[in-house]
XYZ file of C-alpha atoms in Angstrom:
748
model
C -145.242 110.680 42.048
C -146.184 108.108 39.391
C -148.823 105.388 39.689
C -146.780 103.013 37.557
C -143.783 102.996 35.252
C -142.841 100.908 32.226
C -139.235 99.728 32.352
C -136.967 97.327 30.507
C -136.306 94.144 32.435
C -132.743 92.847 32.429
C -131.414 89.525 33.661
C -129.033 90.628 36.373
C -129.420 90.246 40.091
C -127.248 90.351 43.182
C -126.143 87.014 44.619
C -128.342 87.543 47.699
C -131.387 88.213 45.496
C -131.233 85.227 43.155
C -134.489 83.228 43.197
C -135.755 85.047 46.275
C -138.399 87.270 44.673
C -136.310 90.470 44.796
C -136.196 93.078 42.014
C -133.912 96.105 42.060
C -134.647 99.630 40.839
C -132.673 102.853 40.676
C -133.174 104.881 43.915
C -134.801 107.715 41.940
C -137.275 105.289 40.361
C -138.154 103.974 43.826
C -138.760 107.550 44.987
C -140.856 108.339 41.896
C -143.150 105.393 42.705
C -143.322 106.455 46.384
C -141.864 103.111 47.442
C -139.537 102.033 50.191
C -137.121 99.084 50.063
C -139.039 95.954 50.946
C -142.369 97.166 49.522
C -144.228 94.818 47.149
C -144.858 95.674 43.495
C -146.911 94.116 40.727
C -144.944 93.303 37.569
C -147.037 93.128 34.410
C -145.620 91.687 31.217
C -147.207 91.064 27.809
C -148.705 87.739 28.865
C -148.382 87.238 32.623
C -148.338 89.133 35.904
C -146.246 88.399 38.971
C -145.052 90.257 42.057
C -141.829 90.950 43.901
C -140.153 92.977 46.611
C -138.296 96.171 45.704
C -134.650 96.743 46.652
C -132.294 99.578 45.759
C -129.934 99.140 42.837
C -126.596 100.915 42.743
C -126.634 104.660 42.181
C -124.715 104.100 38.934
C -127.398 101.748 37.560
C -129.791 102.709 34.774
C -133.089 104.440 35.621
C -134.759 102.689 32.689
C -133.987 99.156 33.832
C -135.548 96.711 36.250
C -132.964 94.174 37.476
C -134.403 90.705 38.004
C -133.325 87.066 38.119
C -134.190 84.128 35.873
C -137.038 82.988 38.152
C -138.815 86.357 37.907
C -138.376 86.402 34.122
C -139.852 82.905 33.972
C -142.854 83.954 36.038
C -143.375 86.884 33.660
C -142.980 84.644 30.612
C -140.439 87.119 29.226
C -136.905 87.278 27.961
C -134.149 89.681 28.840
C -134.891 93.097 27.319
C -138.700 92.966 27.407
C -140.975 95.711 28.677
C -142.585 95.367 32.110
C -144.964 97.674 33.970
C -144.167 98.247 37.654
C -147.112 99.125 39.920
C -146.993 99.622 43.705
C -149.418 97.374 45.604
C -150.398 97.323 49.277
C -148.864 94.847 51.707
C -151.499 92.128 52.040
C -150.696 89.106 54.214
C -151.413 85.697 52.743
C -154.017 83.749 54.690
C -153.421 80.450 52.890
C -150.851 79.257 50.328
C -150.936 75.876 48.595
C -147.949 74.559 46.669
C -146.978 71.594 44.522
C -143.528 70.118 44.009
C -141.547 66.988 43.195
C -142.595 63.928 45.176
C -139.143 63.555 46.737
C -139.350 67.138 48.060
C -142.904 66.788 49.379
C -141.858 63.624 51.213
C -139.062 65.231 53.254
C -139.983 68.949 53.556
C -142.632 69.558 56.197
C -145.173 72.367 55.699
C -143.677 74.207 58.689
C -140.210 74.115 57.097
C -141.790 75.203 53.816
C -143.387 78.232 55.477
C -140.026 79.360 56.854
C -138.488 79.020 53.383
C -141.248 81.267 51.957
C -141.334 83.684 54.880
C -141.226 87.304 53.717
C -141.818 86.485 50.031
C -144.677 87.842 47.890
C -146.291 84.926 46.048
C -148.919 84.720 43.309
C -150.931 81.771 42.039
C -149.313 80.190 38.993
C -145.807 81.380 39.893
C -142.745 79.286 40.603
C -140.889 79.826 43.874
C -137.628 78.477 45.272
C -136.745 77.131 48.706
C -134.051 79.789 49.156
C -135.103 81.967 52.137
C -135.690 85.655 51.508
C -133.084 87.124 53.852
C -132.620 90.562 52.270
C -135.484 92.008 54.344
C -135.543 89.296 57.009
C -137.269 90.049 60.304
C -134.666 89.885 63.067
C -137.164 88.059 65.283
C -137.410 85.180 62.816
C -133.817 85.149 61.578
C -132.759 82.266 63.829
C -135.724 80.168 62.637
C -134.922 80.890 58.999
C -131.294 79.875 59.572
C -132.481 76.639 61.184
C -134.690 75.999 58.149
C -131.732 76.605 55.846
C -129.631 74.002 57.687
C -132.456 71.484 57.791
C -133.223 71.898 54.089
C -129.566 71.288 53.249
C -129.628 68.253 55.532
C -132.839 66.688 54.217
C -132.818 67.661 50.551
C -129.081 67.937 49.973
C -127.381 70.311 47.570
C -130.443 70.254 45.284
C -132.437 72.388 47.730
C -130.853 75.537 46.286
C -132.133 74.789 42.762
C -135.506 73.122 43.460
C -138.550 75.021 42.154
C -142.099 74.690 43.498
C -145.388 75.753 41.901
C -147.806 78.050 43.722
C -151.191 76.384 43.198
C -153.386 78.796 45.126
C -153.063 81.959 47.237
C -155.809 83.341 49.467
C -155.017 86.909 50.492
C -156.439 88.814 53.447
C -156.503 88.561 57.220
C -158.435 85.995 59.159
C -161.424 88.308 59.304
C -161.282 89.172 55.617
C -161.428 86.319 53.137
C -159.822 88.273 50.343
C -159.671 86.973 46.785
C -157.978 83.782 45.727
C -155.071 84.171 43.394
C -153.968 87.643 44.527
C -150.321 88.377 45.311
C -149.763 88.281 49.056
C -146.962 88.242 51.628
C -146.162 85.003 53.464
C -146.039 85.559 57.239
C -145.842 83.315 60.295
C -149.665 83.447 60.404
C -149.999 82.048 56.879
C -151.424 78.538 56.558
C -148.989 76.798 54.184
C -149.480 73.334 52.774
C -148.808 70.877 49.982
C -151.444 70.155 47.382
C -153.229 66.940 48.451
C -150.809 66.755 51.370
C -150.143 68.001 54.914
C -150.710 71.616 55.937
C -149.033 73.775 58.570
C -151.315 75.992 60.609
C -150.524 79.548 61.602
C -147.691 79.850 64.082
C -150.016 80.778 66.906
C -152.295 77.754 66.550
C -152.044 74.012 66.638
C -151.482 72.055 63.434
C -154.413 71.516 61.102
C -153.452 67.951 60.354
C -155.166 65.323 62.522
C -153.115 64.267 65.522
C -153.665 60.946 67.260
C -152.356 59.940 70.645
C -150.665 56.911 69.134
C -148.938 58.884 66.373
C -148.438 62.510 67.382
C -145.482 63.049 65.086
C -144.739 62.372 61.477
C -143.540 58.838 60.780
C -142.699 59.500 57.115
C -144.401 56.335 55.822
C -143.639 57.215 52.231
C -139.873 57.327 52.854
C -138.534 53.827 53.622
C -135.734 53.688 56.189
C -132.260 53.243 54.727
C -130.203 50.120 55.196
C -127.185 50.215 57.486
C -125.160 48.984 54.515
C -125.984 52.280 52.799
C -124.473 54.289 55.676
C -120.744 53.533 55.504
C -118.642 55.171 58.155
C -121.438 55.084 60.740
C -121.192 51.429 61.692
C -119.621 52.049 65.105
C -122.314 54.559 66.081
C -125.035 52.324 64.614
C -123.803 49.316 66.596
C -123.714 51.261 69.854
C -127.197 52.680 69.324
C -128.550 49.310 68.196
C -127.198 47.564 71.306
C -128.722 50.231 73.561
C -132.182 50.123 71.940
C -132.215 46.330 71.681
C -131.397 46.026 75.380
C -134.029 48.571 76.400
C -136.796 47.219 74.150
C -136.286 43.447 74.031
C -134.305 42.461 77.139
C -135.966 44.353 79.956
C -136.355 41.154 81.991
C -132.548 40.847 82.199
C -132.335 44.376 83.517
C -135.062 43.640 86.057
C -133.269 40.542 87.331
C -130.138 42.643 87.736
C -132.101 45.289 89.625
C -131.283 48.081 87.192
C -132.733 49.930 84.213
C -131.456 51.646 81.117
C -132.327 55.230 80.142
C -133.023 55.395 76.430
C -132.128 59.044 75.970
C -129.444 59.821 73.366
C -127.863 63.058 72.139
C -126.508 62.476 68.639
C -124.215 65.237 67.377
C -122.441 65.697 64.090
C -122.179 68.036 61.100
C -125.307 68.855 59.103
C -125.777 66.341 56.334
C -123.660 63.640 57.974
C -126.550 61.157 58.186
C -127.714 61.480 61.813
C -131.439 61.148 61.087
C -130.839 58.386 58.533
C -128.791 56.518 61.137
C -131.623 56.641 63.680
C -134.231 55.508 61.155
C -132.014 52.645 59.979
C -131.336 51.439 63.524
C -135.024 51.801 64.413
C -135.957 49.513 61.534
C -133.265 47.021 62.609
C -134.611 46.710 66.177
C -138.258 46.768 65.064
C -139.109 50.172 66.556
C -141.397 52.809 65.096
C -139.566 56.113 64.587
C -141.532 59.323 65.037
C -139.846 62.505 63.826
C -140.160 66.052 65.132
C -138.400 69.109 63.750
C -137.559 71.320 66.742
C -137.552 74.691 64.873
C -141.146 73.963 63.828
C -142.256 73.878 67.465
C -140.052 76.823 68.392
C -141.886 78.915 65.775
C -145.209 78.437 67.582
C -146.517 80.492 70.479
C -145.711 79.179 73.940
C -149.245 77.828 74.419
C -149.408 76.103 71.046
C -145.895 74.703 71.392
C -146.636 73.340 74.874
C -149.777 71.638 73.545
C -147.857 70.044 70.685
C -145.151 68.869 73.075
C -147.714 67.251 75.373
C -149.076 65.322 72.394
C -145.670 63.671 71.984
C -146.120 61.600 75.160
C -147.428 58.196 73.991
C -150.548 56.661 75.499
C -150.140 53.632 77.807
C -151.212 51.324 74.972
C -148.739 52.844 72.527
C -145.946 52.833 75.139
C -145.959 49.037 75.161
C -144.619 48.960 71.600
C -140.988 49.871 70.861
C -140.843 53.456 69.616
C -138.211 56.123 69.101
C -138.878 59.862 69.147
C -136.390 61.594 66.847
C -136.019 65.328 67.572
C -133.944 67.089 64.902
C -132.030 70.330 65.561
C -132.830 70.178 69.275
C -130.926 73.395 70.019
C -133.922 75.361 68.695
C -136.120 74.057 71.556
C -133.464 73.936 74.265
C -130.909 76.694 73.631
C -127.969 77.022 75.971
C -127.906 80.795 76.310
C -131.596 81.715 76.627
C -133.704 78.738 77.711
C -137.333 79.807 77.923
C -140.601 78.329 79.212
C -140.782 75.928 76.273
C -137.398 74.474 77.259
C -138.842 73.554 80.660
C -141.887 71.887 79.101
C -139.647 70.090 76.615
C -137.468 68.641 79.393
C -140.562 67.481 81.287
C -141.953 65.777 78.188
C -138.661 64.018 77.466
C -138.485 62.845 81.085
C -141.972 61.322 80.837
C -141.197 59.609 77.520
C -137.914 58.103 78.730
C -139.448 57.061 82.057
C -142.267 55.331 80.155
C -139.817 53.023 78.372
C -139.702 54.736 74.976
C -136.495 56.058 73.425
C -135.624 59.653 72.603
C -132.831 60.600 70.194
C -132.089 64.309 69.821
C -129.796 65.388 67.005
C -127.783 68.572 66.708
C -124.980 70.008 64.625
C -124.160 72.492 67.417
C -123.772 70.544 70.674
C -122.218 73.569 72.356
C -125.522 75.431 71.836
C -127.682 72.797 73.562
C -128.935 73.378 77.118
C -126.637 71.333 79.442
C -129.710 70.380 81.518
C -130.730 67.990 78.728
C -127.665 65.865 79.438
C -128.873 64.891 82.910
C -128.680 61.160 83.783
C -132.462 60.713 83.467
C -132.653 62.482 80.090
C -130.039 62.302 77.323
C -127.559 60.230 79.279
C -125.845 58.719 76.214
C -123.905 60.947 73.825
C -122.840 59.752 70.383
C -120.867 61.692 67.799
C -120.908 61.299 64.033
C -117.457 62.433 62.904
C -116.578 64.305 59.781
C -115.521 61.581 57.318
C -111.857 61.170 56.530
C -110.536 60.236 53.078
C -111.066 56.481 53.580
C -114.628 56.998 54.797
C -115.394 59.379 51.919
C -114.101 56.759 49.486
C -116.463 54.191 50.970
C -119.392 56.597 50.837
C -118.645 57.461 47.215
C -118.654 53.760 46.405
C -122.174 53.443 47.816
C -123.438 56.649 46.194
C -122.132 55.679 42.745
C -123.196 52.051 42.997
C -125.889 52.496 40.358
C -123.828 54.753 38.091
C -122.108 53.496 34.923
C -118.628 54.834 35.680
C -116.031 55.153 32.953
C -112.685 53.438 33.368
C -110.893 56.720 34.028
C -112.940 57.495 37.156
C -110.702 57.371 40.243
C -112.869 57.558 43.328
C -109.761 57.554 45.526
C -108.700 60.845 43.949
C -112.202 62.291 44.328
C -112.233 61.287 48.002
C -108.828 62.913 48.499
C -110.031 66.183 46.975
C -113.155 66.495 49.126
C -111.996 67.318 52.677
C -114.852 68.705 54.737
C -117.503 66.917 52.644
C -120.202 64.989 54.501
C -122.476 62.318 53.056
C -125.017 64.868 51.770
C -122.266 66.850 50.026
C -120.875 63.708 48.399
C -124.387 62.791 47.260
C -124.716 66.243 45.708
C -121.327 65.775 44.043
C -122.375 62.440 42.539
C -125.675 63.905 41.321
C -123.933 66.898 39.764
C -121.472 64.608 37.980
C -124.396 62.553 36.671
C -126.140 65.695 35.407
C -122.976 66.805 33.622
C -122.711 63.393 31.990
C -126.365 63.515 30.932
C -125.928 66.939 29.336
C -123.009 65.624 27.282
C -124.664 62.387 26.192
C -128.337 63.168 25.631
C -128.532 60.857 22.628
C -126.072 58.176 23.765
C -127.359 54.616 24.063
C -124.947 53.754 26.904
C -123.960 56.965 28.687
C -121.182 56.875 31.281
C -119.916 59.218 33.978
C -116.291 60.176 33.408
C -113.623 61.699 35.604
C -114.096 64.968 33.704
C -117.706 65.054 34.981
C -116.479 64.717 38.561
C -113.868 67.413 37.916
C -116.615 69.758 36.696
C -118.804 68.879 39.688
C -115.957 69.635 42.101
C -115.852 73.182 40.730
C -119.414 73.951 41.839
C -120.184 71.711 44.831
C -118.795 72.968 48.137
C -118.908 71.429 51.624
C -121.918 72.816 53.473
C -121.056 71.491 56.923
C -117.944 73.665 57.384
C -118.577 76.445 54.900
C -117.839 79.132 57.460
C -114.338 77.899 58.315
C -113.147 75.469 55.670
C -110.095 76.447 53.673
C -110.618 75.779 49.993
C -108.069 73.153 49.059
C -106.164 74.338 46.039
C -105.143 71.953 43.272
C -101.494 72.381 44.285
C -99.119 70.410 46.459
C -95.754 71.091 48.016
C -94.193 69.764 44.823
C -95.639 72.785 43.015
C -93.920 75.215 45.377
C -90.662 76.296 43.798
C -87.487 76.638 45.866
C -87.786 76.742 49.724
C -86.498 73.187 50.066
C -85.667 73.616 53.776
C -89.102 75.067 54.533
C -90.857 72.233 52.715
C -88.770 69.632 54.552
C -89.692 71.059 57.962
C -93.379 71.265 57.033
C -93.361 67.706 55.737
C -91.911 66.398 58.997
C -93.987 68.611 61.299
C -97.352 68.567 59.550
C -97.664 65.790 56.987
C -95.970 63.004 58.937
C -98.181 63.334 62.051
C -101.333 63.349 59.898
C -100.216 60.585 57.531
C -98.216 58.246 59.768
C -99.648 58.437 63.318
C -98.986 54.705 63.810
C -95.258 55.215 63.255
C -95.087 57.815 66.023
C -97.007 55.479 68.337
C -94.724 52.565 67.477
C -91.637 54.642 68.340
C -93.233 55.878 71.562
C -93.046 59.622 70.797
C -95.651 62.302 70.448
C -95.728 64.105 67.089
C -95.206 67.873 66.902
C -98.365 69.682 67.938
C -97.972 72.822 65.874
C -95.911 75.031 63.568
C -95.512 78.785 63.317
C -94.884 80.204 59.841
C -93.466 83.718 59.917
C -92.062 85.976 57.263
C -92.657 89.222 55.369
C -96.151 89.926 53.996
C -96.860 88.460 50.566
C -94.162 85.778 50.656
C -96.457 82.769 50.405
C -97.292 81.685 53.961
C -100.967 81.096 53.158
C -100.043 79.534 49.808
C -97.812 77.071 51.627
C -100.696 76.068 53.896
C -102.922 75.474 50.862
C -100.182 73.351 49.322
C -99.886 71.334 52.545
C -103.639 70.824 52.571
C -103.542 69.655 48.964
C -100.710 67.255 49.781
C -102.003 65.864 53.046
C -105.623 65.282 52.011
C -106.687 66.194 55.553
C -109.719 68.135 56.732
C -108.717 71.795 57.009
C -110.216 74.376 59.361
C -109.142 77.931 58.673
C -109.828 80.992 60.804
C -108.302 84.445 61.006
C -107.172 85.415 64.469
C -109.405 88.463 64.738
C -112.520 86.437 63.817
C -112.435 84.647 67.177
C -112.385 87.851 69.225
C -115.646 89.194 70.623
C -116.491 92.048 72.968
C -118.877 89.798 74.907
C -117.401 88.052 77.937
C -116.946 84.347 77.306
C -117.741 84.385 73.581
C -114.114 84.383 72.435
C -113.132 81.488 74.700
C -116.216 79.563 73.562
C -115.231 80.157 69.921
C -111.749 78.718 70.603
C -113.218 75.656 72.333
C -115.689 75.126 69.499
C -112.915 75.374 66.888
C -110.856 72.663 68.539
C -113.909 70.503 69.282
C -114.692 70.449 65.591
C -111.045 69.725 64.836
C -111.076 66.675 67.126
C -114.287 65.363 65.573
C -112.917 65.864 62.050
C -109.479 64.336 62.764
C -107.107 64.042 60.989
C -107.368 67.816 60.830
C -105.157 70.765 59.990
C -106.105 73.952 61.891
C -104.805 77.117 60.243
C -104.696 80.270 62.402
C -103.948 83.204 60.127
C -102.658 86.423 61.730
C -102.171 84.518 64.975
C -100.551 87.558 66.615
C -104.025 89.149 66.795
C -105.376 86.066 68.565
C -102.551 85.391 71.021
C -100.684 88.598 71.927
C -98.354 88.744 74.891
C -100.452 88.621 78.046
C -100.648 91.588 80.378
C -100.211 94.241 77.691
C -103.732 94.441 76.201
C -106.230 97.191 77.032
C -109.378 95.233 76.200
C -110.387 94.287 79.728
C -108.595 90.956 79.703
C -110.348 89.416 76.682
C -107.082 88.713 74.834
C -105.520 87.175 77.945
C -108.467 84.799 78.377
C -108.293 83.816 74.715
C -104.582 83.056 75.029
C -105.296 80.930 78.097
C -108.027 79.037 76.244
C -105.742 78.492 73.255
C -102.898 77.214 75.437
C -105.274 74.850 77.235
C -106.572 73.421 73.968
C -103.077 72.940 72.539
C -101.518 71.351 75.603
C -104.224 70.666 78.172
C -105.794 67.687 79.901
C -107.792 66.684 76.810
C -105.393 65.191 74.303
C -105.242 66.696 70.816
C -104.792 63.615 68.640
C -104.357 63.693 64.876
C -104.717 67.486 64.892
C -101.893 69.786 63.781
C -102.039 73.561 64.200
C -100.317 76.007 61.857
C -100.081 79.667 62.793
C -99.015 82.394 60.381
C -97.783 85.886 61.193
C -95.356 88.593 60.130
C -94.877 89.745 63.748
C -93.622 86.742 65.744
C -92.372 89.048 68.504
C -95.959 89.983 69.425
C -97.036 86.394 70.130
C -97.214 85.245 73.746
C -93.985 83.279 74.462
C -95.929 80.465 76.148
C -97.512 79.630 72.800
C -94.094 78.971 71.259
C -92.756 76.492 73.774
C -92.420 72.745 72.981
C -95.736 70.943 72.888
C -97.521 73.901 71.301
C -96.338 75.849 68.231
C -92.894 74.380 68.790
C -91.486 74.532 65.242
C -90.730 78.058 64.042
C -90.395 78.162 60.255
C -89.085 81.281 58.542
C -90.568 81.879 55.083
C -87.969 84.150 53.447
C -88.616 86.568 50.595
C -88.035 84.918 47.214
C -84.601 85.096 45.653
C -84.006 85.482 41.906
C -84.539 81.794 41.180
C -87.730 81.652 43.248
C -89.045 84.862 41.653
C -88.534 83.323 38.210
C -90.481 80.221 39.277
C -93.294 82.405 40.641
C -93.433 84.433 37.426
C -93.651 81.241 35.369
C -96.423 79.853 37.555
C -98.378 83.123 37.363
C -97.934 83.279 33.591
C -98.950 79.661 33.011
C -102.257 80.700 31.403
C -101.039 84.061 30.029
C -99.946 84.092 26.333
C -96.546 85.763 26.704
C -94.606 86.861 23.653
C -91.381 84.958 22.968
C -89.419 88.155 23.592
C -90.406 88.187 27.288
C -87.443 86.852 29.308
C -88.777 85.743 32.693
C -85.326 84.715 33.948
C -83.927 88.191 33.391
C -87.107 89.742 34.785
C -86.897 87.653 37.947
C -83.287 88.677 38.479
C -84.097 92.386 38.427
C -87.119 92.231 40.780
C -85.112 92.663 43.972
C -87.420 93.422 46.902
C -90.476 91.908 45.214
C -92.591 89.455 47.189
C -94.409 86.502 45.663
C -97.610 88.564 45.606
C -95.780 91.390 43.826
C -94.541 89.009 41.125
C -98.068 87.729 40.520
C -99.361 91.311 40.421
C -96.736 92.184 37.799
C -97.971 89.488 35.394
C -101.580 90.521 35.984
C -100.776 94.186 35.335
C -98.921 93.250 32.122
C -102.031 91.478 30.838
C -104.145 94.540 31.682
C -101.643 96.740 29.840
C -102.110 94.570 26.749
C -105.892 95.010 27.052
C -105.487 98.784 27.328
C -103.530 98.776 24.072
C -106.151 96.692 22.303
C -109.097 94.596 23.460
C -108.300 92.318 20.525
C -104.763 91.587 21.803
C -103.734 87.926 21.666
C -100.321 88.109 23.371
C -98.627 90.026 26.176
C -95.517 91.689 24.791
C -92.266 92.795 26.385
C -93.509 96.388 26.098
C -96.572 95.470 28.172
C -94.311 93.900 30.796
C -92.174 97.059 30.836
C -95.293 99.153 31.372
C -96.337 96.902 34.243
C -92.831 97.117 35.684
C -93.224 100.900 36.000
C -96.627 100.555 37.684
C -95.965 97.720 40.165
C -93.543 98.541 42.963
C -91.765 96.310 45.443
C -93.733 96.044 48.671
C -91.105 94.460 50.919
C -89.672 96.736 53.601
C -85.893 96.137 53.795
C -85.830 96.967 57.514
C -88.629 94.501 58.260
C -86.981 91.789 56.170
C -83.651 92.363 57.958
C -85.350 92.222 61.381
C -87.185 88.988 60.518
C -83.983 87.451 59.194
C -82.214 88.351 62.451
C -85.126 86.861 64.434
C -84.839 83.677 62.375
C -81.071 83.499 63.003
C -81.572 83.907 66.756
C -84.249 81.201 66.912
C -82.669 78.743 64.498
C -81.772 75.323 65.973
C -78.080 75.045 66.845
């Protein structure tokens, strides 16, 4: 066993480690230092010392290397390839941590949220840290709180939260009974007092907050952040008008209500995707009606002990003097305090507090991005009686939001915001703001010395490559830069898809004018690898609609009720995001024929839920469903009747002409030698699917690399080599059966 080892530091880290204070060592090096994964170590360089948490590197990694990220190298003041001494240190909890950061971050990130972002990290005075949570060794008891912090950071800070760096000003190590020494490396826990330099401080999770709390202002009012104007929130005017009318009536026209012998309950549940502007909407409306808005972050209170959380909740009830003035209590991410599945004692106290506030004449607005996870008891008539929804913006709304976000940008003449809006399905206001900022940064990097810099369309193109929608990251299909026009051959298939999918999403008024309902869904079936998923991506690129994608098996759960809830949640999001394309891949796994499963009835209940959503009491407007499978015979027949997946579209294997088109598309960026005849090659690839043709081109390029890493072209000999390696994957019997199925189900 060694006390310390000197290793070479190299700039390479796993994606989950980046900027999270994780360093990786060979398993034998970890054993030699008598460490376990998750243990802290001191890293000593030529000029500076920092600390990190140890994780195992791959068994094939070098024993002489320490794998770290750019943040760790910066804290060491070293470059890639320097020598660093690794020393095990004991796990010492941090008693107090003070940080400094940009003013715009300090203004919107509460100390409680900051503590959750640092939870489980080893910090040292003088180091830089990121807001990315350390989830490699996350405590399962705090995982839900950390996830809530991640969503709230994305909501409040925007895309920049993943790249923001903070400075550790001071660290006091040791337990409450042991002062420790300032500046030592220590582990941030839920008992750590975390705060901003010359700013607010969050107490330990088991105690009340250290900041002064007054009866008139028990929650943060964010005085340094002015409320936005309603003109800066395009797409939310309908919700803003409804909320404004409600608050104006309750605050300024109570005498009218009294004369009518009635009252209005000012409790509102505001739902919508993270980053869609829910909190900004409430603050803007509050300023319009002259009400003071107090903000509370629900996960902050949920992180406290029951006693401390109950005390903080009681402080939210305004005094009689304060109740006379119009005020709005804004509770963000309310599902953390009032969960649907496991409501605890704090949920009861929370409901009582909200009842007292609403009964006293003040307003309460609770926001959530997961309305299905909120305790239904909150929606009682005397609590959150009004429910408003902020929808996912469509292309027109995104265009309007981009116009506001780029209002102060010098845009070049080639910038087409309509095209940018069309290429950003699934983006909410925060994502579009991140996109505009990224485009501005790209422009600044290109024109550091320019007197009149401008943002060009190329800057937006580059930004689109790195900025992704955060609100639907778990189920959004990445829209490819292809359309149906790029799909060679299959004219009949493209015609059916245009009529069944694009027309209902693009021309709903025409269907209404003619008095007919558009097709509800389409089933694509065909042999594996023949382009069913590619067709859906092309449709998404053509239709410019929001796209929700889910594999059939992903909705299945062994827990009773979870699968049906997942189906309901999928279609709820689709309705809110309309016009929407829902893509169910491998739909035969999701909706098999009922009565034949051996899973205790789970599949049958899922099929029933899916049928109800497709053709139930609640209308499915501006939503089209596409299912894909290579086993249409396994799908429950009720799913294929008119009004559900009524159009059956056979995607045949490519013929010679189609194979040639696929080869050309796959070889678009491959430098083929002039001797390579793709037409002749396509003719001889009988039995090859579209995926096989793409694999053939890829294998030919690899064959050229095997011949020489300096190769500049792919020769006919390389293609011949690839031809011997890549085999046809289509099963003739399966293709014949699917063709017969298509003939039997073709319209007469």
